[in-house]
Coordinates of C-alpha atoms and ligand atoms in Angstrom, one line a residue:
Chain A
X1 CA 0.2 0.0 -0.1
X2 CA 1.2 3.6 -1.1
X3 CA 2.4 5.6 2.0
X4 CA 1.1 8.7 0.6
X5 CA -1.5 9.1 -2.0
X6 CA -2.6 12.5 -3.3
X7 CA -6.0 12.5 -5.6
X8 CA -7.1 15.3 -7.5
X9 CA -5.8 18.0 -5.2
X10 CA -6.8 21.6 -6.1
X11 CA -6.1 24.6 -4.7
X12 CA -7.1 28.3 -5.8
X13 CA -6.2 31.7 -4.3
X14 CA -9.0 33.9 -5.0
X15 CA -9.4 33.5 -8.6
X16 CA -5.6 32.3 -9.3
X17 CA -5.8 28.4 -9.7
X18 CA -2.5 27.6 -8.2
X19 CA -3.2 23.8 -8.0
X20 CA -4.8 22.1 -10.7
X21 CA -5.4 18.6 -10.2
X22 CA -2.5 17.3 -8.8
X23 CA -2.2 13.5 -8.0
X24 CA 0.5 11.1 -7.1
X25 CA 1.7 8.3 -5.2
X26 CA 4.6 7.9 -3.0
X27 CA 5.8 3.9 -1.4
X28 CA 7.2 4.0 1.8
X29 CA 11.1 5.0 1.8
X30 CA 10.9 6.6 -1.6
X31 CA 12.5 10.2 -2.0
X32 CA 10.4 12.6 -4.5
X33 CA 12.0 15.7 -5.7
X34 CA 9.6 18.4 -7.2
X35 CA 11.4 20.8 -9.5
X36 CA 9.8 23.5 -11.5
X37 CA 10.2 27.3 -11.8
X38 CA 9.1 29.7 -9.3
X39 CA 5.4 30.2 -8.9
X40 CA 4.8 26.7 -10.3
X41 CA 2.7 25.9 -7.0
X42 CA 5.3 23.7 -5.4
X43 CA 5.3 25.3 -1.9
X44 CA 1.3 25.4 -2.1
X45 CA 1.4 21.9 -2.7
X46 CA 3.6 21.1 0.3
X47 CA 1.7 23.4 2.7
X48 CA -1.6 21.5 1.8
X49 CA 0.2 18.2 2.8
X50 CA 1.1 19.7 5.8
X51 CA -2.3 21.6 6.6
X52 CA -1.1 24.7 6.4
X53 CA -3.3 25.4 3.6
X54 CA -6.8 23.6 3.1
X55 CA -7.2 22.3 -0.5
X56 CA -10.4 23.4 -2.4
X57 CA -10.7 19.9 -4.0
X58 CA -9.2 16.3 -3.8
X59 CA -7.9 13.9 -1.0
X60 CA -4.7 13.1 0.9
X61 CA -4.4 9.5 2.1
X62 CA -1.4 8.4 4.4
X63 CA -1.0 4.7 4.6
X64 CA -4.3 4.3 3.5
X65 CA -5.9 6.7 5.9
X66 CA -7.9 9.4 4.5
X67 CA -6.5 12.4 6.1
X68 CA -8.1 14.9 3.8
X69 CA -11.2 14.6 1.4
X70 CA -12.8 17.6 0.0
X71 CA -16.3 15.5 -0.4
X72 CA -16.2 14.0 3.0
X73 CA -16.4 17.0 5.9
X74 CA -15.8 14.2 8.6
X75 CA -12.0 14.7 7.5
X76 CA -12.2 18.4 7.7
X77 CA -12.5 19.0 11.3
X78 CA -10.6 21.7 12.8
X79 CA -10.0 19.7 16.2
X80 CA -8.1 16.9 14.3
X81 CA -5.7 19.2 12.2
X82 CA -3.2 19.0 14.8
X83 CA -3.0 15.3 14.9
X84 CA -2.9 15.0 11.2
X85 CA 0.0 17.6 11.0
X86 CA 2.3 15.1 12.7
X87 CA 1.9 12.6 9.8
X88 CA 4.2 15.3 8.0
X89 CA 7.1 17.1 9.0
X90 CA 8.2 20.3 6.9
X91 CA 11.6 22.0 6.7
X92 CA 11.3 25.5 5.5
X93 CA 13.2 27.5 3.3
X94 CA 13.7 30.0 5.8
X95 CA 14.2 27.7 8.8
X96 CA 12.1 29.3 11.1
X97 CA 14.1 28.1 14.5
X98 CA 12.6 29.4 17.6
X99 CA 15.4 32.3 18.5
X100 CA 14.9 32.1 22.0
X101 CA 15.6 28.4 22.6
X102 CA 18.9 26.5 22.3
X103 CA 19.8 24.1 19.3
X104 CA 18.9 21.3 21.7
X105 CA 16.1 23.1 22.9
X106 CA 14.5 23.7 19.6
X107 CA 14.6 20.0 18.7
X108 CA 13.0 19.0 22.0
X109 CA 10.2 21.4 22.6
X110 CA 7.3 20.1 20.5
X111 CA 8.2 16.2 21.8
X112 CA 8.1 17.6 25.5
X113 CA 4.6 19.6 24.7
X114 CA 3.5 16.4 23.0
X115 CA 4.5 14.1 25.8
X116 CA 2.4 15.9 28.2
X117 CA -0.7 14.3 26.6
X118 CA 0.6 10.8 27.4
X119 CA -1.5 9.2 30.0
X120 CA 1.4 7.8 31.7
X121 CA 3.3 11.3 31.6
X122 CA 3.0 12.1 35.3
X123 CA 4.2 9.0 36.7
X124 CA 7.2 8.5 34.5
X125 CA 8.0 12.7 33.8
X126 CA 11.6 12.1 34.5
X127 CA 12.3 9.0 32.3
X128 CA 10.2 10.6 29.5
X129 CA 12.2 13.5 29.3
X130 CA 15.5 12.1 29.7
X131 CA 14.5 9.7 26.9
X132 CA 13.2 13.0 24.9
X133 CA 16.7 15.0 25.4
X134 CA 18.9 12.0 24.6
X135 CA 17.3 11.4 21.4
X136 CA 17.2 15.0 20.4
X137 CA 20.8 14.8 21.2
X138 CA 21.4 11.9 19.0
X139 CA 19.6 13.5 16.3
X140 CA 21.7 16.8 16.3
X141 CA 24.8 14.5 16.5
X142 CA 23.4 12.8 13.4
X143 CA 23.3 16.2 11.6
X144 CA 26.7 17.0 12.3
X145 CA 26.2 19.6 15.5
X146 CA 27.0 17.3 18.7
X147 CA 29.2 20.3 19.6
X148 CA 26.6 23.1 19.2
X149 CA 23.8 21.7 21.5
X150 CA 23.8 25.0 23.6
X151 CA 24.0 27.5 21.1
X152 CA 21.1 29.9 20.1
X153 CA 20.1 30.2 16.4
X154 CA 21.6 33.6 16.1
X155 CA 25.3 32.1 16.8
X156 CA 24.7 29.5 14.3
X157 CA 25.5 29.9 10.4
X158 CA 22.8 29.3 7.9
X159 CA 23.6 26.0 6.9
X160 CA 24.0 25.0 10.6
X161 CA 20.5 26.6 11.4
X162 CA 19.0 24.4 8.5
X163 CA 20.5 21.2 10.2
X164 CA 19.1 22.1 13.6
X165 CA 15.5 22.7 11.8
X166 CA 15.8 19.1 10.2
X167 CA 16.8 17.6 13.5
X168 CA 13.5 19.4 14.8
X169 CA 11.3 18.0 12.2
X170 CA 12.9 14.2 12.7
X171 CA 12.1 14.6 16.5
X172 CA 8.5 13.8 15.7
X173 CA 9.1 10.8 13.5
X174 CA 6.8 11.9 11.0
X175 CA 5.8 9.3 8.2
X176 CA 6.8 11.9 5.2
X177 CA 9.3 14.2 5.8
X178 CA 8.9 17.4 3.4
X179 CA 11.6 19.9 2.3
X180 CA 10.7 23.2 0.9
X181 CA 13.7 24.5 -1.1
X182 CA 16.0 23.6 1.9
X183 CA 19.1 25.5 0.6
X184 CA 17.7 28.4 -1.5
X185 CA 18.2 30.5 1.4
X186 CA 21.9 29.8 2.1
X187 CA 25.1 30.9 0.6
X188 CA 26.5 28.7 -1.8
X189 CA 29.5 27.3 0.2
X190 CA 26.8 26.4 2.8
X191 CA 24.3 24.4 0.6
X192 CA 26.9 21.5 0.4
X193 CA 26.5 20.5 4.2
X194 CA 22.9 20.5 4.0
X195 CA 22.5 18.3 1.1
X196 CA 25.0 15.9 2.5
X197 CA 22.8 15.6 5.4
X198 CA 19.5 15.2 3.5
X199 CA 21.1 12.6 1.5
X200 CA 22.4 10.6 4.7
X201 CA 18.6 10.5 5.6
X202 CA 17.5 8.4 2.9
X203 CA 17.1 4.9 4.6
X204 CA 14.7 1.9 3.4
X205 CA 11.9 3.3 5.4
X206 CA 12.2 7.2 5.5
X207 CA 9.7 8.7 3.0
X208 CA 10.7 12.3 1.5
X209 CA 9.4 14.9 -0.5
X210 CA 12.1 17.7 -1.6
X211 CA 11.1 20.8 -3.3
X212 CA 14.6 21.9 -4.6
X213 CA 16.5 23.7 -7.4
X214 CA 19.4 21.5 -6.9
X215 CA 19.4 19.5 -10.1
X216 CA 22.3 17.8 -9.3
X217 CA 21.1 16.4 -5.9
X218 CA 17.7 15.8 -7.1
X219 CA 19.0 13.3 -9.7
X220 CA 21.3 11.4 -7.3
X221 CA 18.9 11.3 -4.1
X222 CA 15.3 10.9 -5.8
X223 CA 13.5 7.5 -6.9
X224 CA 11.0 9.9 -8.3
X225 CA 11.2 13.6 -10.0
X226 CA 8.0 15.6 -10.5
X227 CA 8.2 18.4 -12.7
X228 CA 5.4 21.1 -12.0
X229 CA 4.5 24.2 -14.5
X230 CA 1.3 26.4 -13.6
X231 CA -0.1 24.0 -10.9
X232 CA -0.2 20.9 -13.1
X233 CA 2.2 17.9 -13.3
X234 CA 3.6 18.2 -16.4
X235 CA 6.2 15.2 -16.3
X236 CA 6.8 12.7 -13.4
X237 CA 8.8 9.6 -13.5
X238 CA 12.3 8.2 -12.7
X239 CA 15.2 10.6 -12.3
X240 CA 17.0 8.9 -15.7
X241 CA 13.7 9.5 -17.5
X242 CA 13.1 13.1 -16.4
X243 CA 16.7 14.2 -16.7
X244 CA 17.8 12.3 -19.7
X245 CA 14.9 12.0 -21.8
X246 CA 12.1 14.4 -20.8
X247 CA 9.0 14.0 -22.9
X248 CA 7.4 17.4 -22.4
X249 CA 8.6 20.3 -24.2
X250 CA 8.0 22.4 -20.8
X251 CA 10.6 20.2 -19.2
X252 CA 13.1 20.7 -21.9
X253 CA 12.6 24.2 -21.9
X254 CA 12.8 24.3 -18.1
X255 CA 16.4 22.4 -18.1
X256 CA 17.7 24.3 -20.9
X257 CA 17.0 27.6 -18.8
X258 CA 18.4 26.3 -15.9
X259 CA 21.5 25.2 -17.4
X260 CA 22.0 28.5 -19.2
X261 CA 22.0 30.4 -15.7
Chain B
X1 CA 17.4 79.0 56.2
X2 CA 16.2 78.2 59.8
X3 CA 12.7 78.3 58.7
X4 CA 13.2 75.9 55.9
X5 CA 14.7 73.5 58.3
X6 CA 11.8 73.8 60.3
X7 CA 9.2 73.1 57.3
X8 CA 11.5 70.5 55.9
X9 CA 10.3 67.5 58.0
X10 CA 6.9 68.4 57.9
X11 CA 6.7 68.8 54.2
X12 CA 8.3 65.5 53.7
X13 CA 6.3 63.6 55.9
X14 CA 3.0 65.3 53.8
X15 CA 4.8 64.5 50.5
X16 CA 5.6 60.8 51.6
X17 CA 2.0 60.4 52.4
X18 CA 1.2 61.8 48.9
X19 CA 3.7 59.5 47.1
X20 CA 2.4 56.4 48.8
X21 CA -1.0 57.2 46.9
X22 CA 1.0 57.9 43.6
X23 CA 2.5 54.8 44.0
X24 CA -0.5 52.7 44.8
X25 CA -2.2 54.1 41.7
X26 CA 0.8 53.5 39.7
X27 CA 1.1 49.8 40.8
X28 CA -2.7 49.1 40.5
X29 CA -2.7 50.8 37.0
X30 CA 0.0 48.6 35.9
X31 CA -1.6 45.2 37.5
X32 CA -5.0 46.0 35.8
X33 CA -3.9 47.5 32.5
X34 CA -1.1 44.9 31.6
X35 CA -3.5 41.9 31.3
X36 CA -6.6 43.9 30.3
X37 CA -4.3 45.4 27.5
X38 CA -3.6 41.9 26.2
X39 CA -7.2 41.3 26.2
X40 CA -7.8 44.2 24.4
X41 CA -5.3 43.6 21.6
X42 CA -6.9 40.2 20.9
X43 CA -9.9 41.8 20.6
X44 CA -8.7 44.1 18.0
X45 CA -6.8 41.3 16.3
X46 CA -9.9 39.2 16.3
X47 CA -10.9 37.8 12.7
X48 CA -14.7 38.2 14.0
X49 CA -15.1 41.6 12.3
X50 CA -17.7 43.1 14.6
X51 CA -15.7 42.6 17.6
X52 CA -12.4 44.0 16.1
X53 CA -14.2 47.1 14.8
X54 CA -16.1 47.6 18.2
X55 CA -12.7 47.1 19.9
X56 CA -10.7 49.4 17.7
X57 CA -13.4 52.2 18.3
X58 CA -13.1 52.1 21.7
X59 CA -9.1 52.1 21.8
X60 CA -9.3 55.0 19.1
X61 CA -11.8 57.1 21.7
X62 CA -9.7 56.3 24.7
X63 CA -6.3 57.3 23.0
X64 CA -7.8 60.1 21.3
X65 CA -9.3 62.0 24.3
X66 CA -7.5 63.5 27.5
X67 CA -7.0 61.1 30.3
X68 CA -8.3 64.0 32.3
X69 CA -11.7 64.3 30.6
X70 CA -11.9 60.5 31.2
X71 CA -11.3 60.9 35.1
X72 CA -13.8 63.4 35.0
X73 CA -16.4 61.6 33.2
X74 CA -15.8 58.2 35.4
X75 CA -15.9 60.0 38.5
X76 CA -19.0 62.3 38.1
X77 CA -21.0 60.5 35.5
X78 CA -22.4 57.8 37.5
X79 CA -23.8 60.6 40.0
X80 CA -24.9 63.2 37.6
X81 CA -26.6 61.0 35.1
X82 CA -27.4 58.1 36.5
X83 CA -28.4 59.7 39.8
X84 CA -26.1 57.0 41.5
X85 CA -22.9 58.6 42.8
X86 CA -21.2 55.1 42.9
X87 CA -17.8 56.0 44.1
X88 CA -18.9 58.1 47.3
X89 CA -17.2 61.1 48.3
X90 CA -14.0 59.7 50.4
X91 CA -10.6 58.9 49.4
X92 CA -11.5 55.5 48.8
X93 CA -13.8 56.3 46.2
X94 CA -12.0 58.8 44.5
X95 CA -9.0 56.1 44.1
X96 CA -11.2 53.5 43.2
X97 CA -12.4 56.0 40.3
X98 CA -9.1 57.0 39.5
X99 CA -8.0 53.4 39.0
X100 CA -10.8 52.3 36.9
X101 CA -10.0 55.5 34.5
X102 CA -6.0 54.8 34.4
X103 CA -6.7 51.1 34.0
X104 CA -9.0 51.4 31.1
X105 CA -6.9 54.2 29.8
X106 CA -3.4 52.6 29.9
X107 CA -4.8 49.2 28.9
X108 CA -5.9 50.7 25.6
X109 CA -2.2 52.1 25.0
X110 CA -0.6 49.0 26.1
X111 CA -3.2 47.0 23.9
X112 CA -1.6 48.6 20.8
X113 CA 2.0 48.0 22.0
X114 CA 1.1 44.4 22.1
X115 CA -0.6 44.3 18.9
X116 CA 2.2 45.9 17.1
X117 CA 4.7 43.5 19.1
X118 CA 2.5 40.1 18.4
X119 CA 2.2 40.9 14.7
X120 CA 5.9 41.8 14.4
X121 CA 6.6 37.8 14.9
X122 CA 7.1 36.6 11.6
X123 CA 4.1 33.8 10.5
X124 CA 6.9 31.6 10.0
X125 CA 7.1 31.0 13.8
X126 CA 3.3 30.2 13.9
X127 CA 3.7 27.8 10.9
X128 CA 6.9 26.1 12.5
X129 CA 4.8 25.5 15.8
X130 CA 1.8 24.5 13.7
X131 CA 3.9 22.0 11.8
X132 CA 5.3 20.3 14.8
X133 CA 1.7 19.5 16.3
X134 CA 1.7 22.6 18.8
X135 CA -1.7 24.1 19.9
X136 CA -2.5 27.8 19.7
X137 CA -1.9 28.2 23.1
X138 CA 1.3 26.7 23.0
X139 CA 2.4 28.3 20.1
X140 CA 1.4 31.8 21.8
X141 CA 3.1 31.0 25.3
X142 CA 6.0 28.9 24.6
X143 CA 7.1 30.2 21.1
X144 CA 5.9 33.9 20.6
X145 CA 5.4 35.3 23.9
X146 CA 9.4 36.1 24.8
X147 CA 9.8 37.3 21.4
X148 CA 6.8 39.9 21.9
X149 CA 8.4 40.9 25.5
X150 CA 11.6 41.7 24.0
X151 CA 10.6 43.8 21.1
X152 CA 8.0 45.7 23.3
X153 CA 10.1 46.5 25.9
X154 CA 11.3 50.0 25.0
X155 CA 7.7 51.2 24.1
X156 CA 6.6 49.8 27.1
X157 CA 9.2 51.5 29.2
X158 CA 8.4 54.7 27.9
X159 CA 4.6 54.3 28.7
X160 CA 5.4 53.2 31.9
X161 CA 7.6 56.0 32.7
X162 CA 5.1 58.3 31.4
X163 CA 2.5 56.8 33.7
X164 CA 4.4 57.7 37.1
X165 CA 4.0 61.2 35.8
X166 CA 0.7 60.9 34.8
X167 CA -0.9 60.0 38.1
X168 CA -1.1 63.6 39.0
X169 CA -3.7 64.1 36.9
X170 CA -5.6 62.2 39.4
X171 CA -5.5 65.2 41.5
X172 CA -8.6 66.8 39.0
X173 CA -11.1 64.5 41.1
X174 CA -9.2 65.4 44.3
X175 CA -7.1 62.2 44.8
X176 CA -4.8 63.1 47.5
X177 CA -1.5 62.2 45.6
X178 CA 1.8 64.0 46.2
X179 CA 1.1 66.8 43.6
X180 CA -2.0 67.6 45.7
X181 CA 0.0 67.0 48.9
X182 CA 2.7 69.5 47.9
X183 CA 0.0 72.2 46.6
X184 CA -1.5 72.5 49.9
X185 CA 1.2 74.3 51.2
X186 CA 1.0 77.0 48.8
X187 CA -2.1 77.9 50.7
X188 CA -2.0 76.8 54.1
X189 CA -1.4 73.3 55.8
X190 CA 0.1 72.2 59.3
X191 CA 1.4 75.8 60.0
X192 CA 3.1 76.5 56.5
X193 CA 1.5 78.7 54.0
X194 CA 2.5 80.4 51.1
X195 CA 5.2 78.0 50.4
X196 CA 6.0 77.2 46.8
X197 CA 9.0 75.1 47.1
X198 CA 7.5 71.8 48.4
X199 CA 5.3 71.6 44.8
X200 CA 8.9 72.1 43.2
X201 CA 10.3 69.5 45.6
X202 CA 7.7 66.7 44.4
X203 CA 9.9 66.7 41.1
X204 CA 12.7 64.8 43.3
X205 CA 10.3 61.9 43.7
X206 CA 9.1 61.6 40.3
X207 CA 13.0 61.7 39.2
X208 CA 13.9 59.1 41.7
X209 CA 10.9 56.8 40.6
X210 CA 11.6 57.0 36.8
X211 CA 15.3 56.6 37.4
X212 CA 15.1 53.4 39.4
X213 CA 12.4 52.4 36.4
X214 CA 14.8 53.5 33.8
X215 CA 17.8 51.0 35.8
X216 CA 15.1 48.3 36.2
X217 CA 14.0 48.1 32.2
X218 CA 17.8 48.3 31.3
X219 CA 18.6 45.2 33.5
X220 CA 15.6 43.5 31.7
X221 CA 16.6 44.2 28.5
X222 CA 20.1 42.9 29.3
X223 CA 18.5 39.9 30.6
X224 CA 16.7 39.4 27.2
X225 CA 19.9 39.8 25.3
X226 CA 20.7 36.2 25.2
X227 CA 18.6 35.8 21.9
X228 CA 18.2 37.9 19.1
X229 CA 14.6 38.0 17.1
Ligands
LIG301 N1 -1.4 33.0 0.3 C1 -1.4 33.3 -0.9 N2 -2.4 34.2 -1.3 C2 -2.2 34.4 -2.6 N3 -1.5 34.1 -3.8 C3 -0.7 33.3 -3.2 C4 -0.4 32.6 -1.8 N4 0.3 31.8 -1.9 C5 1.0 31.6 -2.9 N5 0.4 32.2 -3.9 C6 0.8 32.5 -5.4 O1 0.3 31.1 -5.9 C7 1.0 30.7 -6.8 C8 2.1 29.4 -6.5 O2 3.1 29.9 -5.3 P1 4.0 29.0 -4.6 O3 3.2 27.7 -4.2 O4 4.7 29.7 -3.6 O5 4.9 28.6 -6.0 P2 6.5 27.9 -5.9 O6 6.8 27.6 -4.5 O7 6.7 26.9 -6.7 O8 7.4 29.0 -6.4 C9 2.2 32.1 -7.1 O9 1.6 33.0 -8.2 C10 1.6 32.7 -5.9 O10 1.8 34.0 -5.9
LIG302 MG1 8.2 28.1 -3.1

């Protein structure tokens, strides 16, 4: 069964239709890269998956469970949105770390707050919090920041901040981790370290959706590549097909435009 | 000189008593207006249009008219128009009326500062909290509040130092604060008459109070320097 199933997704802002009938599926452990020129709707798609925008039509299913279906009001209750968001993680272009917390606390905060809702929280408070802390440390170690646990965001480079943000998103173990141009706000010399971390996250069971302009990276890391243009999926397939033998004229035009830059 | 030395202890005792009243009004206003301002700022930011329009009109009226007139209206209006002088004629009643007027007035000013502070926190902070499964309350209290506090410290310090001095307006309804106490010696009080220096001397109290507040706010701002927004 597909871990992620997106069907006929539509979203308009006012009279502009930003997403027109988007549909794709993703198996567990697959990495999907989304490419396309700016304004084509990539960010809006990720925001719909993370319930930051409510789609106007279509459905989103995770592991067979319908999280959103425009035709079924029962799937649209405001109260349940918070739990549904936990199925997805999102790494933002602009990091959005919490400035008043250290790197470690940034990673721990949401887990701590969530743990309080566990029925056994009162009884096992200490153990639970110790567990959260050691997991957060392990995550920061994994993104290469074991020595910056107590740094505040302003004391970190952009690349380091983005790696903290990745650890923060991983802390809640989402089913699907999304990245929205994770290196676009970084100086060129800092993009490498972030891309390397993302590449190392690829394991048999971690599903990722990555919006990126880094074509070399997309080609190497992805199982599927999706080219978006004007709110539609212009072309989708394995990276070899999209990069070596694009069928659509728009895809070809996009690549020739990219290489000229 | 000798006369001055005779008068000094009497005047200081009297001014001290007035200053206690000044400080009481100051603290009661702060304790009432700081939380009320937050409620008003949420009202003015509400997505429910009638509420936000209503709140903003109230804030506009309160900020757009002199505090002195608001004091007079709150003190005299119930007696004159409703035929029910709820405040009574005693000092305690005048203090209560002054407190109500000051709390409403300052809550409106604070609410605008809060609103500016809250709206200046990037929307990315809300969104980061949301995708991490936080509730609205958690996002406000655990993510945004301290950033808001840091941003609003400078305008809040100004407003609070202004409040120290504004308390003197309460003498329009005969609240016996420090200026009222100083002024009494111009006519005649406790065997001293025609003395204007006690009134000038009240300035020392105000300077001391605003000096202390300036130090306090400087300390808080340094305490919040551990992060940047
Ligand atoms: N909140 C919004 N309100 C109105 N228009 C929006 C909003 N968000 C995005 N858009 C519009 O939707 C289109 C797609 O935007 P976006 O999803 O950010 O594209 P991309 O990430 O591919 O650059 C753009 O034309 C953009 O102006
Ligand atoms: Mg975008």
